[in-house]
Amino acid sequence: MRVLITGGAGFIGSHIADLLADTGHEVVLLDALLPQAHGSSGAPGWSERHRLVVGDVRDRELLASLLSGVDAVCHQAAMVGHGVDPSDAPEYASHNDYGTAVLLAAMHAEGVHRLVLAGSMVVYGEGRYECADHGVVRPGPRRREDLDAGRFEPPCPHCAAPLTDGLVGEDAPLDPRSTYAASKLAQEHFASAWARQTGGTVWSMRYHNVYGPRMPRDTPYAGVASIFRSALAGGEAPRVMEDGRQRRDFVHVTDVALANALALAADAEPGGLTAVNVCSGEPHTVGELAGTLAAAMNGPEPVIVGGARAGDVRHVVASPARARELLGFTARTSFADGVAAFATDELREPAAATG
């Protein structure tokens, strides 16, 4: 199979490229080398084994030249992260949504009908919650006064009683609560409309908290594992927001690459989008991540600092059942092994200037 991987020099895309090449597929990488992820150091060394085209997914003519003879597209290119403030919105919309729209139009023009999309768990907003009296409920955004007072758990929207959190499935209502989240859901809508119009197939891989080698570091858009590691590498304690008990699913990047490879090979329903959670199935708290990484790096214990950013959610952990059923995907890297290795994994050079 010949596969175009957008964002192919990046954190996740590069691991997908390596796995596909190692299993006999031909890959072509397209990457704009955005400074938010790559800094000014140019293409990373790990992309040298592949054909890398430096260019923008929003360049229709470039896409037309790259899509010739391609069997499928693995679309990883995106501006990622929580964002800094609302001034980021135009860039998210341009890179993530307009870029996806241009890609889909070019795929239609060139007769490419198979897409694997880098989705995200952020489309869910809060995860799954159950009230003892009202059953499964959807809590609204947390109030600033509650967060400031250290009341982090969302209450039942009907009776204000405490809730029990559980595993969110792909059929959960979608409720994006940040600019990035809104852009990721818009990508799914564009891809779904394209599939209906063309008879194409789309897998949306809803990644949970991905970590591992080649993560970007020292940038406002970095993931929490990278932020904690940078602090520890500088001899500082990782700073954990809220009370550290917020739950996430931390999935290793090599497992994410495997899930993408399985989706590229799997049958999907023509004319539709199939979403799957890409997760470890092993939920942990953010505090556990910080503590485990601190122990692995012989660093200071994490510091709980409270507070929360606008748009942060309390708990979102996933059911791995659909990915296992439809793709045969089960994560292979345990939390303990993955975090221990992450203490010394190669990361991207600093992506943001300091000082």
Coordinates of C-alpha atoms in Angstrom, one line a residue:
M1 CA 0.0 0.0 0.0
R2 CA 1.2 3.5 -0.8
V3 CA 0.2 5.9 2.0
L4 CA 0.5 9.7 2.2
I5 CA 1.1 10.7 5.8
T6 CA 0.4 14.4 6.5
G7 CA 2.3 15.7 9.5
G8 CA 4.6 12.7 8.8
A9 CA 7.7 14.2 10.4
G10 CA 5.9 15.0 13.7
F11 CA 5.5 13.1 16.9
I12 CA 2.8 10.6 16.0
G13 CA 3.1 10.8 12.2
S14 CA 6.8 9.8 12.3
H15 CA 6.0 6.6 14.3
I16 CA 3.3 5.7 11.9
A17 CA 5.7 6.2 9.0
D18 CA 8.3 3.9 10.6
L19 CA 5.8 1.2 11.4
L20 CA 4.3 1.2 7.9
A21 CA 7.8 1.2 6.2
D22 CA 8.9 -1.6 8.5
T23 CA 5.9 -3.7 7.4
G24 CA 6.5 -3.3 3.7
H25 CA 4.4 -0.3 2.8
E26 CA 5.5 2.7 0.8
V27 CA 5.1 6.1 2.6
V28 CA 5.4 9.7 1.5
L29 CA 5.5 12.3 4.2
L30 CA 4.1 15.8 4.0
D31 CA 5.0 18.2 6.8
A32 CA 4.9 22.0 7.1
L33 CA 7.4 21.8 10.0
L34 CA 5.4 24.2 12.1
P35 CA 7.6 26.0 14.6
Q36 CA 5.1 25.2 17.4
A37 CA 6.2 21.6 17.1
H38 CA 9.5 21.7 15.3
G39 CA 11.1 25.0 16.2
S40 CA 13.6 26.3 13.7
S41 CA 15.8 23.2 13.5
G42 CA 14.3 21.9 10.3
A43 CA 13.4 18.3 9.6
P44 CA 14.2 15.9 12.4
G45 CA 16.7 13.1 11.8
W46 CA 14.2 10.4 12.2
S47 CA 12.5 11.4 9.0
E48 CA 15.6 10.9 6.9
R49 CA 14.8 7.3 6.0
H50 CA 11.6 8.4 4.3
R51 CA 10.7 10.7 1.4
L52 CA 9.7 13.9 3.1
V53 CA 8.1 16.8 1.3
V54 CA 8.2 20.0 3.2
G55 CA 5.0 21.8 2.4
D56 CA 1.5 22.8 3.6
V57 CA -1.6 20.6 3.6
R58 CA -3.5 23.7 2.4
D59 CA -1.5 23.8 -0.9
R60 CA -4.0 22.2 -3.3
E61 CA -1.4 21.9 -6.2
L62 CA 1.1 20.3 -4.0
L63 CA -1.4 17.8 -2.8
A64 CA -2.4 16.9 -6.3
S65 CA 1.2 16.0 -7.1
L66 CA 1.6 13.9 -4.0
L67 CA -1.7 12.0 -4.2
S68 CA -1.0 10.4 -7.6
G69 CA -0.8 6.6 -7.1
V70 CA -1.7 6.9 -3.4
D71 CA -4.0 4.2 -1.9
A72 CA -4.8 5.9 1.4
V73 CA -4.1 9.1 3.4
C74 CA -3.2 9.1 7.1
H75 CA -4.0 12.7 8.1
Q76 CA -2.0 13.6 11.2
A77 CA -1.2 17.2 10.3
A78 CA -2.7 19.6 12.8
M79 CA -2.0 22.5 15.1
V80 CA -2.3 20.7 18.5
G81 CA -2.5 21.5 22.2
H82 CA -4.9 23.3 24.5
G83 CA -4.1 26.7 23.0
V84 CA -2.9 29.9 24.7
D85 CA -6.0 32.1 24.4
P86 CA -8.8 32.9 21.9
S87 CA -6.3 34.6 19.6
D88 CA -5.2 31.1 18.5
A89 CA -8.6 30.4 17.0
P90 CA -7.9 31.6 13.4
E91 CA -4.7 29.4 13.3
Y92 CA -6.5 26.3 14.6
A93 CA -9.3 26.8 12.0
S94 CA -6.9 27.4 9.2
H95 CA -4.5 24.5 9.8
N96 CA -6.9 22.0 11.1
D97 CA -10.3 22.7 9.4
Y98 CA -9.4 24.5 6.2
G99 CA -6.4 22.2 5.8
T100 CA -8.6 19.1 6.1
A101 CA -11.1 20.6 3.7
V102 CA -8.4 21.2 1.1
L103 CA -7.1 17.7 1.6
L104 CA -10.5 16.1 1.1
A105 CA -11.1 18.1 -2.0
A106 CA -7.8 17.0 -3.5
M107 CA -8.4 13.4 -2.5
H108 CA -11.8 13.5 -4.4
A109 CA -10.1 15.1 -7.4
E110 CA -7.4 12.5 -7.5
G111 CA -9.7 9.5 -6.8
V112 CA -8.3 8.6 -3.3
H113 CA -11.1 7.2 -1.2
R114 CA -9.5 6.0 2.0
L115 CA -8.8 8.3 4.9
V116 CA -7.5 7.6 8.4
L117 CA -7.9 10.8 10.5
A118 CA -6.1 11.8 13.7
G119 CA -9.2 12.5 15.9
S120 CA -9.1 13.3 19.6
M121 CA -10.9 12.6 22.8
V122 CA -11.3 16.3 23.3
V123 CA -14.4 16.1 21.2
Y124 CA -16.2 14.6 24.2
G125 CA -15.6 17.4 26.6
E126 CA -16.2 15.8 30.0
G127 CA -16.3 12.1 30.1
R128 CA -19.1 9.7 31.2
Y129 CA -20.8 10.5 34.5
E130 CA -23.6 8.8 36.4
C131 CA -25.8 10.2 39.1
A132 CA -27.4 7.8 41.7
D133 CA -30.8 9.3 41.1
H134 CA -30.7 10.5 37.5
G135 CA -28.6 7.9 35.8
V136 CA -26.1 9.0 33.0
V137 CA -25.9 12.8 32.9
R138 CA -23.9 15.4 31.1
P139 CA -22.5 18.0 33.5
G140 CA -22.1 21.5 32.2
P141 CA -18.9 23.5 32.3
R142 CA -17.4 23.9 35.7
R143 CA -17.8 27.3 37.4
R144 CA -14.8 29.5 38.0
E145 CA -15.9 30.1 41.6
D146 CA -16.0 26.3 42.2
L147 CA -12.5 25.8 40.7
D148 CA -11.1 28.7 42.7
A149 CA -12.5 27.2 45.9
G150 CA -11.0 23.8 45.1
R151 CA -14.3 22.2 44.2
F152 CA -13.2 20.3 41.1
E153 CA -15.7 17.5 40.7
P154 CA -18.6 18.5 38.4
P155 CA -22.0 18.0 40.2
C156 CA -25.2 16.5 38.8
P157 CA -26.8 19.1 36.5
H158 CA -30.2 18.1 38.0
C159 CA -29.7 17.8 41.7
A160 CA -26.1 18.9 42.3
A161 CA -25.3 15.5 43.9
P162 CA -21.8 14.0 43.5
L163 CA -21.2 11.9 40.3
T164 CA -19.4 8.7 39.5
D165 CA -17.2 8.9 36.4
G166 CA -16.8 6.0 34.0
L167 CA -15.6 5.0 30.6
V168 CA -16.7 7.1 27.7
G169 CA -17.8 5.3 24.5
E170 CA -17.7 6.6 20.9
D171 CA -21.5 7.1 20.9
A172 CA -21.3 9.6 23.7
P173 CA -22.6 13.2 23.0
L174 CA -19.9 15.4 21.6
D175 CA -19.2 18.7 23.5
P176 CA -15.9 20.3 22.6
R177 CA -14.8 22.9 25.2
S178 CA -11.7 24.5 23.7
T179 CA -10.8 26.0 20.4
Y180 CA -8.6 23.0 19.6
A181 CA -11.5 20.6 20.5
A182 CA -13.9 22.5 18.3
S183 CA -11.4 22.3 15.4
K184 CA -11.0 18.5 15.9
L185 CA -14.8 18.0 15.8
A186 CA -15.1 20.1 12.7
Q187 CA -12.5 17.8 11.0
E188 CA -14.7 14.8 11.7
H189 CA -17.8 16.7 10.2
F190 CA -15.9 17.6 7.1
A191 CA -14.6 14.0 6.7
S192 CA -18.0 12.5 7.3
A193 CA -19.6 14.8 4.7
W194 CA -16.8 13.9 2.2
A195 CA -17.4 10.2 2.8
R196 CA -21.2 10.5 2.2
Q197 CA -20.6 12.5 -1.0
T198 CA -17.9 10.3 -2.5
G199 CA -18.5 6.8 -1.0
G200 CA -15.1 7.1 0.7
T201 CA -14.2 5.5 4.0
V202 CA -13.0 7.3 7.1
W203 CA -11.6 6.0 10.4
S204 CA -11.4 8.8 13.0
M205 CA -8.9 7.7 15.6
R206 CA -9.9 9.5 18.8
Y207 CA -6.5 9.7 20.6
H208 CA -6.4 10.0 24.3
N209 CA -3.3 11.4 26.1
V210 CA -0.4 10.3 23.8
Y211 CA 3.1 10.3 25.2
G212 CA 6.5 8.8 24.2
P213 CA 9.6 9.5 22.3
R214 CA 9.7 12.4 19.9
M215 CA 7.2 14.5 21.8
P216 CA 7.6 18.3 21.4
R217 CA 8.9 20.0 24.5
D218 CA 9.1 23.5 26.0
T219 CA 6.2 24.9 24.1
P220 CA 2.8 26.2 25.3
Y221 CA 1.2 23.5 23.0
A222 CA 3.1 20.5 24.6
G223 CA 1.4 17.6 26.3
V224 CA 1.4 17.3 30.1
A225 CA 3.9 14.4 30.1
S226 CA 6.4 16.6 28.2
I227 CA 5.8 19.5 30.5
F228 CA 6.4 17.4 33.6
R229 CA 9.6 16.0 32.1
S230 CA 11.0 19.3 31.2
A231 CA 10.4 20.5 34.8
L232 CA 12.1 17.5 36.2
A233 CA 15.0 17.7 33.8
G234 CA 15.6 21.2 35.1
G235 CA 15.6 20.0 38.7
E236 CA 12.2 21.4 39.4
A237 CA 9.1 19.7 40.8
P238 CA 6.3 19.0 38.3
R239 CA 3.4 21.4 39.0
V240 CA 0.1 19.6 38.9
M241 CA -3.1 21.6 38.5
E242 CA -6.3 21.0 40.4
D243 CA -5.8 18.3 43.1
G244 CA -4.0 15.9 40.8
R245 CA -6.9 13.4 40.9
Q246 CA -8.3 14.2 37.4
R247 CA -8.3 11.0 35.4
R248 CA -7.0 10.5 31.9
D249 CA -5.9 7.6 29.7
F250 CA -2.2 7.8 28.8
V251 CA -1.5 5.8 25.7
H252 CA 2.0 5.2 24.3
V253 CA 2.8 6.6 20.8
T254 CA 3.9 3.2 19.5
D255 CA 0.4 1.8 20.3
V256 CA -1.1 4.8 18.5
A257 CA 1.0 4.0 15.5
L258 CA -0.2 0.4 15.6
A259 CA -3.8 1.5 15.8
N260 CA -3.4 3.6 12.7
A261 CA -1.7 0.8 10.8
L262 CA -4.6 -1.5 11.7
A263 CA -7.1 1.1 10.5
L264 CA -5.3 1.5 7.2
A265 CA -5.7 -2.2 6.6
A266 CA -9.2 -2.7 8.0
D267 CA -12.4 -2.6 6.1
A268 CA -14.8 0.3 6.9
E269 CA -18.3 1.2 5.9
P270 CA -18.2 3.2 2.6
G271 CA -19.9 6.5 2.8
G272 CA -19.4 7.0 6.5
L273 CA -17.1 7.8 9.4
T274 CA -16.2 5.2 12.0
A275 CA -14.8 6.7 15.2
V276 CA -12.7 4.6 17.7
N277 CA -11.1 5.5 20.9
V278 CA -7.3 4.9 20.8
C279 CA -6.4 4.4 24.4
S280 CA -4.6 2.1 26.8
G281 CA -7.7 1.0 28.7
E282 CA -5.7 1.7 31.9
P283 CA -6.8 5.0 33.4
H284 CA -4.6 6.9 35.7
T285 CA -4.6 10.3 37.4
V286 CA -2.5 13.2 36.3
G287 CA -0.9 13.2 39.8
E288 CA 0.1 9.5 39.2
L289 CA 1.8 10.5 36.0
A290 CA 3.7 13.2 37.7
G291 CA 4.7 11.0 40.6
T292 CA 5.7 8.0 38.5
L293 CA 7.8 10.2 36.2
A294 CA 9.4 12.0 39.1
A295 CA 10.4 8.7 40.6
A296 CA 11.8 7.4 37.3
M297 CA 13.9 10.6 37.0
N298 CA 15.0 10.7 40.7
G299 CA 13.4 14.2 40.8
P300 CA 11.5 16.1 43.4
E301 CA 7.9 15.1 44.3
P302 CA 5.1 16.8 42.4
V303 CA 3.6 20.0 43.8
I304 CA -0.2 20.4 43.7
V305 CA -0.9 23.9 42.7
G306 CA -4.7 23.9 42.3
G307 CA -6.6 26.0 39.8
A308 CA -7.6 25.0 36.3
R309 CA -7.5 26.5 32.8
A310 CA -10.7 27.6 31.0
G311 CA -11.9 24.6 29.0
D312 CA -10.2 22.0 31.2
V313 CA -12.3 19.0 31.9
R314 CA -12.2 16.9 35.1
H315 CA -12.2 13.2 33.9
V316 CA -12.2 11.7 30.5
V317 CA -11.2 8.0 30.2
A318 CA -12.2 5.7 27.4
S319 CA -13.7 2.4 26.6
P320 CA -11.3 0.4 24.4
A321 CA -14.0 -2.0 23.3
R322 CA -14.8 -0.7 19.9
A323 CA -11.2 -0.5 18.7
R324 CA -10.6 -4.0 20.0
E325 CA -13.8 -5.3 18.2
L326 CA -13.4 -3.5 14.9
L327 CA -9.6 -3.2 14.5
G328 CA -8.3 -6.0 16.8
F329 CA -6.4 -3.2 18.6
T330 CA -5.1 -3.7 22.1
A331 CA -2.5 -1.4 23.6
R332 CA 0.8 -3.2 24.3
T333 CA 2.8 -0.7 26.5
S334 CA 1.8 -0.6 30.1
F335 CA 1.7 2.7 32.0
A336 CA 4.6 1.7 34.3
D337 CA 6.9 0.6 31.4
G338 CA 6.0 3.5 29.2
V339 CA 6.5 6.2 31.8
A340 CA 9.8 4.6 33.0
A341 CA 11.1 4.7 29.4
F342 CA 9.8 8.2 28.9
A343 CA 12.2 9.5 31.5
T344 CA 15.0 9.1 29.0
D345 CA 13.2 9.1 25.6
E346 CA 14.4 11.3 22.8
L347 CA 12.2 14.4 22.6
R348 CA 12.0 17.2 20.0
E349 CA 14.3 20.1 20.4
P350 CA 12.8 23.1 22.2
A351 CA 10.0 24.4 19.9
A352 CA 9.6 27.8 21.4
A353 CA 12.3 30.4 22.0
T354 CA 12.9 31.2 25.7
G355 CA 13.9 34.4 27.4

